[in-house]
GROMACS .gro file of C-alpha atoms in nm:
model
  428
    1MET     CA    1   7.478  -1.416  -7.023
    2THR     CA    2   7.444  -1.501  -6.662
    3LEU     CA    3   7.587  -1.796  -6.467
    4SER     CA    4   7.423  -2.152  -6.474
    5TRP     CA    5   7.334  -2.405  -6.221
    6GLY     CA    6   7.654  -2.575  -6.299
    7GLN     CA    7   7.821  -2.265  -6.269
    8ILE     CA    8   7.670  -2.186  -5.936
    9ALA     CA    9   7.760  -2.541  -5.835
   10ARG     CA   10   8.141  -2.446  -5.895
   11LEU     CA   11   8.106  -2.141  -5.702
   12GLY     CA   12   7.967  -2.340  -5.389
   13GLN     CA   13   8.241  -2.555  -5.475
   14VAL     CA   14   8.524  -2.196  -5.337
   15GLN     CA   15   8.310  -2.154  -5.089
   16MET     CA   16   8.337  -2.521  -4.957
   17ALA     CA   17   8.713  -2.505  -4.967
   18LEU     CA   18   8.706  -2.173  -4.761
   19GLY     CA   19   8.500  -2.325  -4.480
   20ALA     CA   20   8.718  -2.652  -4.462
   21ILE     CA   21   9.045  -2.455  -4.403
   22VAL     CA   22   8.808  -2.202  -4.149
   23VAL     CA   23   8.637  -2.474  -3.958
   24LEU     CA   24   8.998  -2.606  -3.817
   25THR     CA   25   9.140  -2.287  -3.712
   26THR     CA   26   8.792  -2.180  -3.559
   27SER     CA   27   8.754  -2.455  -3.377
   28THR     CA   28   9.015  -2.748  -3.361
   29LEU     CA   29   9.333  -2.488  -3.255
   30ASN     CA   30   9.123  -2.274  -3.031
   31ARG     CA   31   9.070  -2.618  -2.836
   32LEU     CA   32   9.443  -2.719  -2.882
   33MET     CA   33   9.502  -2.417  -2.686
   34VAL     CA   34   9.263  -2.422  -2.431
   35VAL     CA   35   9.274  -2.769  -2.328
   36GLU     CA   36   9.612  -2.921  -2.444
   37PHE     CA   37   9.792  -2.608  -2.320
   38ALA     CA   38   9.598  -2.516  -2.052
   39LEU     CA   39   9.546  -2.143  -2.212
   40PRO     CA   40   9.335  -1.895  -2.126
   41ALA     CA   41   8.981  -1.930  -2.346
   42LEU     CA   42   9.073  -1.544  -2.445
   43LEU     CA   43   9.348  -1.594  -2.649
   44PRO     CA   44   9.189  -1.810  -2.904
   45GLY     CA   45   8.911  -1.539  -2.875
   46ALA     CA   46   9.128  -1.262  -2.956
   47LEU     CA   47   9.279  -1.436  -3.262
   48VAL     CA   48   8.974  -1.525  -3.402
   49GLY     CA   49   8.857  -1.205  -3.327
   50LEU     CA   50   9.123  -1.059  -3.528
   51HIS     CA   51   9.062  -1.236  -3.833
   52TYR     CA   52   8.676  -1.126  -3.809
   53GLY     CA   53   8.783  -0.795  -3.744
   54ILE     CA   54   8.992  -0.806  -4.112
   55GLN     CA   55   8.691  -0.840  -4.226
   56LEU     CA   56   8.494  -0.522  -4.136
   57SER     CA   57   8.608  -0.413  -4.509
   58ARG     CA   58   8.402  -0.647  -4.659
   59PRO     CA   59   8.140  -0.309  -4.711
   60ARG     CA   60   8.366  -0.161  -4.959
   61TRP     CA   61   8.397  -0.588  -5.158
   62GLY     CA   62   8.077  -0.493  -5.144
   63PHE     CA   63   7.998  -0.170  -5.308
   64THR     CA   64   8.289  -0.292  -5.586
   65SER     CA   65   8.075  -0.573  -5.670
   66ASP     CA   66   7.821  -0.280  -5.774
   67THR     CA   67   8.072  -0.139  -6.050
   68GLY     CA   68   8.156  -0.497  -6.140
   69GLY     CA   69   8.537  -0.615  -6.191
   70ASN     CA   70   8.798  -0.945  -6.212
   71ARG     CA   71   8.749  -1.136  -5.923
   72THR     CA   72   8.910  -1.480  -6.039
   73ARG     CA   73   9.220  -1.358  -5.901
   74TRP     CA   74   9.145  -1.173  -5.581
   75ILE     CA   75   8.959  -1.542  -5.523
   76ILE     CA   76   9.249  -1.751  -5.603
   77GLY     CA   77   9.482  -1.523  -5.438
   78GLY     CA   78   9.285  -1.466  -5.114
   79MET     CA   79   9.239  -1.908  -5.107
   80ALA     CA   80   9.596  -1.922  -5.135
   81ILE     CA   81   9.672  -1.672  -4.835
   82LEU     CA   82   9.431  -1.796  -4.593
   83ALA     CA   83   9.583  -2.153  -4.672
   84ALA     CA   84   9.905  -2.039  -4.600
   85GLY     CA   85   9.752  -1.837  -4.287
   86GLY     CA   86   9.607  -2.164  -4.177
   87ILE     CA   87   9.937  -2.363  -4.202
   88GLY     CA   88  10.079  -2.087  -4.004
   89ALA     CA   89   9.850  -2.076  -3.782
   90ALA     CA   90   9.867  -2.452  -3.686
   91PHE     CA   91  10.232  -2.474  -3.700
   92ALA     CA   92  10.230  -2.158  -3.419
   93VAL     CA   93   9.985  -2.352  -3.153
   94THR     CA   94  10.260  -2.622  -3.188
   95MET     CA   95  10.553  -2.360  -3.088
   96PHE     CA   96  10.367  -2.252  -2.787
   97ALA     CA   97  10.500  -2.556  -2.557
   98GLN     CA   98  10.921  -2.448  -2.680
   99ASN     CA   99  10.828  -2.032  -2.700
  100PHE     CA  100  10.560  -1.852  -2.612
  101ALA     CA  101  10.641  -1.502  -2.691
  102LEU     CA  102  10.719  -1.681  -3.059
  103ALA     CA  103  10.403  -1.893  -3.087
  104ILE     CA  104  10.191  -1.568  -3.043
  105ALA     CA  105  10.343  -1.349  -3.277
  106LEU     CA  106  10.292  -1.590  -3.594
  107SER     CA  107   9.965  -1.652  -3.482
  108ILE     CA  108   9.908  -1.295  -3.481
  109ILE     CA  109  10.046  -1.320  -3.845
  110SER     CA  110   9.864  -1.624  -3.913
  111TYR     CA  111   9.526  -1.514  -3.808
  112GLY     CA  112   9.555  -1.184  -3.994
  113LEU     CA  113   9.634  -1.357  -4.291
  114ILE     CA  114   9.314  -1.588  -4.262
  115GLY     CA  115   9.123  -1.245  -4.195
  116ILE     CA  116   9.253  -1.122  -4.519
  117GLY     CA  117   9.246  -1.440  -4.712
  118VAL     CA  118   8.882  -1.541  -4.571
  119GLY     CA  119   8.790  -1.100  -4.710
  120ALA     CA  120   9.000  -1.150  -4.989
  121SER     CA  121   8.811  -1.465  -5.137
  122GLY     CA  122   8.491  -1.482  -4.994
  123THR     CA  123   8.379  -1.176  -5.058
  124SER     CA  124   8.498  -1.164  -5.413
  125LEU     CA  125   8.295  -1.472  -5.488
  126LEU     CA  126   7.989  -1.341  -5.326
  127ALA     CA  127   8.011  -1.042  -5.518
  128LEU     CA  128   8.073  -1.242  -5.843
  129LEU     CA  129   7.737  -1.473  -5.731
  130ALA     CA  130   7.606  -1.089  -5.688
  131THR     CA  131   7.663  -0.954  -5.999
  132ALA     CA  132   7.665  -1.221  -6.246
  133THR     CA  133   7.359  -1.402  -6.142
  134ALA     CA  134   7.046  -1.367  -6.298
  135PRO     CA  135   6.797  -1.172  -6.015
  136ASP     CA  136   6.582  -1.440  -6.029
  137ARG     CA  137   6.813  -1.731  -5.924
  138ARG     CA  138   7.070  -1.455  -5.631
  139ALA     CA  139   6.852  -1.644  -5.323
  140ALA     CA  140   6.863  -1.977  -5.442
  141ALA     CA  141   7.259  -1.943  -5.538
  142ALA     CA  142   7.345  -1.800  -5.190
  143THR     CA  143   7.124  -2.033  -5.013
  144ILE     CA  144   7.337  -2.352  -5.267
  145THR     CA  145   7.672  -2.177  -5.162
  146TRP     CA  146   7.587  -2.158  -4.783
  147LEU     CA  147   7.451  -2.527  -4.781
  148MET     CA  148   7.821  -2.655  -4.976
  149MET     CA  149   8.031  -2.460  -4.755
  150ILE     CA  150   7.878  -2.600  -4.431
  151PHE     CA  151   7.931  -2.968  -4.623
  152GLY     CA  152   8.261  -2.876  -4.596
  153ILE     CA  153   8.266  -2.798  -4.289
  154ALA     CA  154   8.090  -3.132  -4.186
  155LEU     CA  155   8.320  -3.306  -4.385
  156THR     CA  156   8.626  -3.180  -4.284
  157ALA     CA  157   8.575  -3.187  -3.945
  158GLY     CA  158   8.474  -3.538  -3.947
  159LEU     CA  159   8.786  -3.646  -4.161
  160ALA     CA  160   9.009  -3.458  -3.970
  161GLY     CA  161   8.890  -3.609  -3.641
  162GLN     CA  162   8.964  -3.924  -3.728
  163PHE     CA  163   9.333  -3.815  -3.866
  164LEU     CA  164   9.439  -3.627  -3.532
  165ASP     CA  165   9.421  -3.931  -3.292
  166PRO     CA  166   9.683  -3.984  -3.124
  167TYR     CA  167   9.764  -3.603  -3.138
  168SER     CA  168  10.085  -3.488  -3.187
  169PRO     CA  169  10.210  -3.170  -3.351
  170GLN     CA  170  10.332  -3.327  -3.681
  171ARG     CA  171  10.003  -3.540  -3.720
  172LEU     CA  172   9.830  -3.205  -3.691
  173ILE     CA  173  10.065  -2.985  -3.953
  174THR     CA  174  10.004  -3.244  -4.168
  175VAL     CA  175   9.649  -3.260  -4.152
  176VAL     CA  176   9.615  -2.889  -4.174
  177ALA     CA  177   9.862  -2.824  -4.456
  178VAL     CA  178   9.704  -3.154  -4.683
  179ILE     CA  179   9.345  -2.963  -4.630
  180SER     CA  180   9.494  -2.658  -4.682
  181THR     CA  181   9.650  -2.742  -5.020
  182LEU     CA  182   9.357  -2.946  -5.144
  183ALA     CA  183   9.101  -2.612  -5.077
  184LEU     CA  184   9.300  -2.459  -5.313
  185LEU     CA  185   9.362  -2.692  -5.566
  186LEU     CA  186   8.985  -2.717  -5.549
  187THR     CA  187   8.935  -2.365  -5.596
  188THR     CA  188   9.186  -2.286  -5.889
  189LEU     CA  189   9.000  -2.568  -6.067
  190ALA     CA  190   8.673  -2.462  -5.964
  191ILE     CA  191   8.629  -2.138  -6.030
  192GLY     CA  192   8.804  -2.182  -6.434
  193LYS     CA  193   8.730  -1.959  -6.651
  194ILE     CA  194   8.393  -1.877  -6.546
  195GLU     CA  195   8.375  -1.481  -6.486
  196SER     CA  196   8.530  -1.454  -6.857
  197ARG     CA  197   8.191  -1.613  -6.957
  198VAL     CA  198   7.963  -1.472  -6.824
  199THR     CA  199   7.831  -1.065  -6.770
  200PRO     CA  200   7.842  -0.919  -6.481
  201MET     CA  201   7.581  -0.661  -6.458
  202ARG     CA  202   7.694  -0.276  -6.379
  203PRO     CA  203   7.501   0.042  -6.257
  204GLU     CA  204   7.549   0.301  -6.545
  205ALA     CA  205   7.726   0.583  -6.356
  206PRO     CA  206   7.931   0.474  -6.019
  207THR     CA  207   7.897   0.625  -5.725
  208PRO     CA  208   8.169   0.741  -5.438
  209PHE     CA  209   8.195   0.413  -5.190
  210MET     CA  210   8.157   0.604  -4.852
  211HIS     CA  211   7.776   0.813  -5.072
  212GLY     CA  212   7.678   0.464  -5.171
  213LEU     CA  213   7.679   0.343  -4.852
  214ARG     CA  214   7.562   0.644  -4.664
  215GLU     CA  215   7.186   0.571  -4.913
  216VAL     CA  216   7.196   0.230  -4.799
  217TRP     CA  217   7.200   0.335  -4.444
  218SER     CA  218   6.938   0.575  -4.452
  219GLU     CA  219   6.729   0.258  -4.543
  220PRO     CA  220   6.494   0.206  -4.296
  221LYS     CA  221   6.480  -0.156  -4.329
  222THR     CA  222   6.812  -0.208  -4.421
  223ARG     CA  223   6.942  -0.033  -4.144
  224ASN     CA  224   6.720  -0.261  -3.910
  225PHE     CA  225   6.795  -0.566  -4.046
  226THR     CA  226   7.199  -0.495  -3.965
  227LEU     CA  227   7.091  -0.446  -3.596
  228PHE     CA  228   6.877  -0.757  -3.666
  229VAL     CA  229   7.203  -0.950  -3.808
  230PHE     CA  230   7.469  -0.884  -3.557
  231LEU     CA  231   7.236  -0.941  -3.260
  232SER     CA  232   7.175  -1.340  -3.424
  233MET     CA  233   7.508  -1.396  -3.511
  234ASN     CA  234   7.655  -1.248  -3.200
  235ALA     CA  235   7.415  -1.529  -3.050
  236TYR     CA  236   7.520  -1.774  -3.303
  237PHE     CA  237   7.882  -1.764  -3.265
  238MET     CA  238   7.922  -1.698  -2.876
  239GLN     CA  239   7.959  -2.082  -2.834
  240GLU     CA  240   8.203  -2.109  -3.141
  241LEU     CA  241   8.535  -2.069  -2.903
  242ILE     CA  242   8.412  -2.269  -2.604
  243LEU     CA  243   8.151  -2.602  -2.693
  244GLU     CA  244   8.514  -2.794  -2.827
  245PRO     CA  245   8.660  -2.697  -2.494
  246TYR     CA  246   8.347  -2.753  -2.248
  247ALA     CA  247   8.395  -3.122  -2.464
  248GLY     CA  248   8.739  -3.179  -2.365
  249LEU     CA  249   8.725  -3.004  -2.009
  250VAL     CA  250   8.436  -3.143  -1.914
  251PHE     CA  251   8.312  -3.423  -2.103
  252GLY     CA  252   8.707  -3.544  -2.084
  253PHE     CA  253   8.675  -3.549  -2.553
  254THR     CA  254   9.037  -3.634  -2.699
  255PRO     CA  255   9.131  -3.354  -3.013
  256GLY     CA  256   9.026  -3.591  -3.283
  257GLN     CA  257   8.627  -3.650  -3.040
  258SER     CA  258   8.592  -3.258  -3.008
  259THR     CA  259   8.724  -3.208  -3.363
  260SER     CA  260   8.446  -3.497  -3.472
  261LEU     CA  261   8.142  -3.357  -3.285
  262SER     CA  262   8.243  -3.024  -3.453
  263GLY     CA  263   8.144  -3.228  -3.767
  264ALA     CA  264   7.869  -3.345  -3.600
  265GLN     CA  265   7.738  -3.012  -3.533
  266ASN     CA  266   7.757  -2.868  -3.842
  267GLY     CA  267   7.591  -3.168  -3.991
  268GLY     CA  268   7.301  -3.054  -3.806
  269VAL     CA  269   7.354  -2.727  -3.945
  270PHE     CA  270   7.354  -2.845  -4.279
  271ILE     CA  271   7.040  -3.120  -4.208
  272GLY     CA  272   6.839  -2.812  -4.104
  273MET     CA  273   6.909  -2.558  -4.360
  274LEU     CA  274   6.807  -2.838  -4.657
  275THR     CA  275   6.488  -2.879  -4.409
  276VAL     CA  276   6.387  -2.511  -4.417
  277GLY     CA  277   6.476  -2.564  -4.833
  278ILE     CA  278   6.288  -2.842  -4.858
  279MET     CA  279   5.943  -2.709  -4.622
  280ALA     CA  280   5.945  -2.365  -4.731
  281THR     CA  281   6.000  -2.450  -5.105
  282GLY     CA  282   5.910  -2.788  -5.146
  283LEU     CA  283   5.653  -2.769  -4.929
  284LYS     CA  284   5.563  -2.401  -4.905
  285ILE     CA  285   5.550  -2.413  -4.575
  286GLY     CA  286   5.561  -2.146  -4.363
  287ALA     CA  287   5.744  -1.736  -4.381
  288LEU     CA  288   6.078  -1.677  -4.330
  289ARG     CA  289   5.994  -1.521  -4.076
  290THR     CA  290   5.826  -1.807  -3.908
  291TRP     CA  291   6.214  -1.973  -3.994
  292VAL     CA  292   6.392  -1.747  -3.860
  293MET     CA  293   6.242  -1.751  -3.486
  294ALA     CA  294   6.174  -2.084  -3.489
  295GLY     CA  295   6.527  -2.176  -3.540
  296CYS     CA  296   6.629  -1.900  -3.273
  297LEU     CA  297   6.382  -2.047  -3.009
  298GLY     CA  298   6.470  -2.454  -3.066
  299SER     CA  299   6.822  -2.318  -3.034
  300CYS     CA  300   6.770  -2.136  -2.698
  301ALA     CA  301   6.556  -2.466  -2.622
  302VAL     CA  302   6.880  -2.638  -2.727
  303LEU     CA  303   7.127  -2.409  -2.522
  304THR     CA  304   6.918  -2.513  -2.222
  305LEU     CA  305   6.943  -2.873  -2.178
  306ILE     CA  306   7.307  -2.812  -2.279
  307CYS     CA  307   7.323  -2.564  -1.968
  308MET     CA  308   7.223  -2.816  -1.742
  309THR     CA  309   7.454  -3.081  -1.837
  310GLY     CA  310   7.751  -2.878  -1.678
  311PHE     CA  311   7.561  -2.798  -1.402
  312ALA     CA  312   7.475  -3.180  -1.283
  313ASP     CA  313   7.482  -3.578  -1.434
  314THR     CA  314   7.219  -3.579  -1.626
  315ALA     CA  315   7.073  -3.888  -1.888
  316LEU     CA  316   7.110  -3.593  -2.264
  317ASN     CA  317   7.352  -3.702  -2.479
  318PHE     CA  318   7.559  -3.454  -2.516
  319THR     CA  319   7.642  -3.540  -2.867
  320TYR     CA  320   7.284  -3.554  -2.960
  321LEU     CA  321   7.262  -3.198  -2.792
  322VAL     CA  322   7.497  -3.071  -3.024
  323ILE     CA  323   7.364  -3.212  -3.336
  324ALA     CA  324   7.018  -3.096  -3.240
  325LEU     CA  325   7.163  -2.695  -3.170
  326GLY     CA  326   7.322  -2.762  -3.537
  327PHE     CA  327   7.016  -2.838  -3.661
  328PHE     CA  328   6.808  -2.543  -3.504
  329ASN     CA  329   7.132  -2.261  -3.570
  330GLY     CA  330   7.116  -2.396  -3.943
  331MET     CA  331   6.724  -2.346  -3.985
  332PHE     CA  332   6.791  -1.987  -3.794
  333ALA     CA  333   7.088  -1.909  -4.071
  334VAL     CA  334   6.940  -2.011  -4.421
  335ALA     CA  335   6.561  -1.868  -4.316
  336ALA     CA  336   6.777  -1.555  -4.292
  337ILE     CA  337   7.029  -1.553  -4.577
  338GLY     CA  338   6.712  -1.632  -4.769
  339ALA     CA  339   6.521  -1.289  -4.632
  340MET     CA  340   6.845  -1.124  -4.651
  341MET     CA  341   6.928  -1.184  -5.066
  342ALA     CA  342   6.500  -1.083  -5.008
  343LEU     CA  343   6.577  -0.743  -4.863
  344ALA     CA  344   6.912  -0.702  -5.092
  345SER     CA  345   6.724  -0.584  -5.405
  346GLN     CA  346   6.451  -0.320  -5.233
  347GLY     CA  347   6.527   0.030  -5.209
  348ARG     CA  348   6.782   0.219  -5.414
  349GLY     CA  349   6.905  -0.013  -5.762
  350GLN     CA  350   7.251  -0.121  -5.824
  351ARG     CA  351   7.350  -0.133  -5.412
  352GLU     CA  352   7.265  -0.543  -5.345
  353GLY     CA  353   7.639  -0.566  -5.308
  354THR     CA  354   7.642  -0.309  -5.050
  355ARG     CA  355   7.443  -0.431  -4.843
  356MET     CA  356   7.538  -0.761  -4.848
  357GLY     CA  357   7.840  -0.639  -4.773
  358LEU     CA  358   7.712  -0.457  -4.495
  359TRP     CA  359   7.541  -0.680  -4.331
  360GLY     CA  360   7.915  -0.923  -4.376
  361ALA     CA  361   8.037  -0.696  -4.190
  362ALA     CA  362   7.775  -0.695  -3.912
  363GLN     CA  363   7.819  -1.025  -3.933
  364ALA     CA  364   8.230  -1.033  -3.861
  365ILE     CA  365   8.149  -0.725  -3.584
  366ALA     CA  366   7.906  -1.006  -3.421
  367ALA     CA  367   8.090  -1.288  -3.541
  368GLY     CA  368   8.440  -1.159  -3.325
  369PHE     CA  369   8.264  -1.019  -3.089
  370GLY     CA  370   8.026  -1.284  -2.949
  371GLY     CA  371   8.340  -1.521  -2.945
  372LEU     CA  372   8.563  -1.337  -2.745
  373THR     CA  373   8.276  -1.236  -2.556
  374GLY     CA  374   8.174  -1.621  -2.487
  375ALA     CA  375   8.548  -1.687  -2.420
  376VAL     CA  376   8.600  -1.436  -2.153
  377LEU     CA  377   8.316  -1.510  -1.977
  378VAL     CA  378   8.394  -1.815  -1.974
  379ASP     CA  379   8.737  -1.729  -1.822
  380VAL     CA  380   8.582  -1.516  -1.601
  381ALA     CA  381   8.380  -1.791  -1.442
  382ARG     CA  382   8.586  -2.009  -1.402
  383THR     CA  383   8.804  -1.804  -1.156
  384PHE     CA  384   8.459  -1.845  -0.936
  385ALA     CA  385   8.294  -2.201  -1.033
  386PRO     CA  386   8.374  -2.567  -1.112
  387ASP     CA  387   8.454  -2.572  -1.504
  388GLY     CA  388   8.067  -2.741  -1.577
  389PRO     CA  389   7.828  -2.468  -1.416
  390ALA     CA  390   8.110  -2.234  -1.540
  391PHE     CA  391   8.037  -2.296  -1.882
  392GLY     CA  392   7.701  -2.348  -1.800
  393ALA     CA  393   7.617  -2.013  -1.739
  394VAL     CA  394   7.748  -1.914  -2.045
  395PHE     CA  395   7.502  -2.114  -2.286
  396THR     CA  396   7.263  -1.940  -2.028
  397PHE     CA  397   7.390  -1.606  -2.133
  398GLU     CA  398   7.319  -1.737  -2.519
  399ALA     CA  399   7.074  -1.919  -2.504
  400THR     CA  400   6.879  -1.527  -2.327
  401LEU     CA  401   7.084  -1.392  -2.655
  402PHE     CA  402   6.903  -1.634  -2.913
  403LEU     CA  403   6.544  -1.553  -2.772
  404ALA     CA  404   6.550  -1.174  -2.751
  405ALA     CA  405   6.696  -1.266  -3.168
  406ALA     CA  406   6.408  -1.413  -3.194
  407LEU     CA  407   6.161  -1.144  -3.095
  408MET     CA  408   6.340  -0.927  -3.283
  409ALA     CA  409   6.316  -1.076  -3.601
  410ALA     CA  410   5.936  -1.081  -3.501
  411ARG     CA  411   5.970  -0.678  -3.509
  412VAL     CA  412   6.183  -0.665  -3.807
  413MET     CA  413   6.122  -0.937  -4.074
  414GLU     CA  414   5.785  -0.906  -4.286
  415THR     CA  415   5.583  -1.214  -4.372
  416PRO     CA  416   5.453  -1.122  -4.721
  417GLN     CA  417   5.826  -1.100  -4.838
  418ALA     CA  418   5.901  -1.413  -4.658
  419THR     CA  419   5.902  -1.646  -4.898
  420MET     CA  420   6.237  -1.877  -5.017
  421PRO     CA  421   6.227  -1.865  -5.387
  422ALA     CA  422   6.067  -2.116  -5.614
  423THR     CA  423   6.401  -2.236  -5.762
  424LEU     CA  424   6.636  -2.341  -5.488
  425VAL     CA  425   6.690  -2.681  -5.633
  426PRO     CA  426   6.932  -2.674  -5.978
  427GLY     CA  427   6.714  -2.822  -6.258
  428GLU     CA  428   6.406  -2.644  -6.163
   0.00000   0.00000   0.00000
C-alpha cells in the first residue's frame, strides 16, 4: 500500500511546519544581529553555515530511505529538536547586549540543534515520501510538499512581522516560542499513524552505504546534476542573509517590516512554483529545462535591478522587486525539483533515496557556503563603500551566478525527460 493524496498532503503539513521555524532563524534573527546589534554579517552567516554544515549527513539519511525503517519517531523527534533550537537561537539574540560570550555559545548550540532537527526531521520525511509513494506520484508529491513549505514560510514571516513591531526582546521570544510550539503540535497531529498504514518499498539485498554512494557518483547524469545543484543553489541562497539587513540599513525597514518583506518574497516563490505547475502540467507548455533557465535568467535580471537601488535613488519599488525575485526563484526551484525527481529514478535501481540525499547534501553545502559568502562579501565591501553600493556589488555577483547556472542547465539537463508529471494536483 502506498501513500494516498490525503496522506501526502498531511506530510506536506510537516514540511510546512519545518519551514515556519527555519525562516525565523535565517531571516529575522540574522537581521536583528546585523542591524539592531550592529554585528558583522559574518556572524549570522557562520551560524547559518553551521546549521547547513550539519546537514551533510543527508546522503546517509537518503541511503537509509532505500532500506526502509521506522521514521515517524525521527520526524517528530527532529521537529522537537528544531523547535528547541529555534527558541534557543531567539533567546541568544536577546543576550548579545548583556553577555556577548554567552550569547555566542548559546547561538552555536542552538544553530547546531537546528541543523540536527532539520536533518533528522526533513530528510526522514523525504525518505518516507520516496519509499512509500507510488513511482508515478513521486514528483508530484515532492512538488506539493515543497509548495506547502514555501506557504508555511510566507505565512509565518508575514504573521511574525505583524507581531514583532514594536520590537522588544520579550516579544521576539514569545513569537518564536509560539510558532515553534505550534509547528511541533502540527507535526505530531499530521504524521499520525501514516507510516504504519503504508508499505515502504525496500531493495531485496541491502548494500553498504559507501558502496552505494560510489555507485551513484559514478553515474555521469547524477554527477553533472549534483554540480548544477551546487552552482544554482549558491546563487539562490546568497541573498538569504543580506536582503533583510539591506532593507533595514538602506531603506529603513523596521524588524517587523523586513520580516514581512521575507514573507512577501516567499509569497512570490509560491506563485512562481504554482505558475510552473499549472503551465507545465495543466497546459503542457515548456520543458523543465526551459523553466529552469527562465527562472535563472529572470532572477539575474531582477537582481540587477535591485543592485541599481543600492547605487542610486530610483523609481523602482523595492518590495515589488523582492516579490519578483521570489517569483523567478520559485520558478527555477520547482522546475529543478521536477527534474531532480525524474533523474532520481534513472540509473541503478533502488538508489532513489541515495541520489536525493546526494543532491540534498550538495544543496546544504551550497546554501551554507552561498549565505556565508554573501555575508562576508558584504562585510568586506562595507569597509570600502557605503551600504547601498556595498550590498549592490554583492547582488551583482549573485546575478552573475544565476546567469552561469542558466548556461549550465542548458548543458546538463535533457529536454525529452523534462516534462512535469501529469498528477501534480491531488484528485487528478
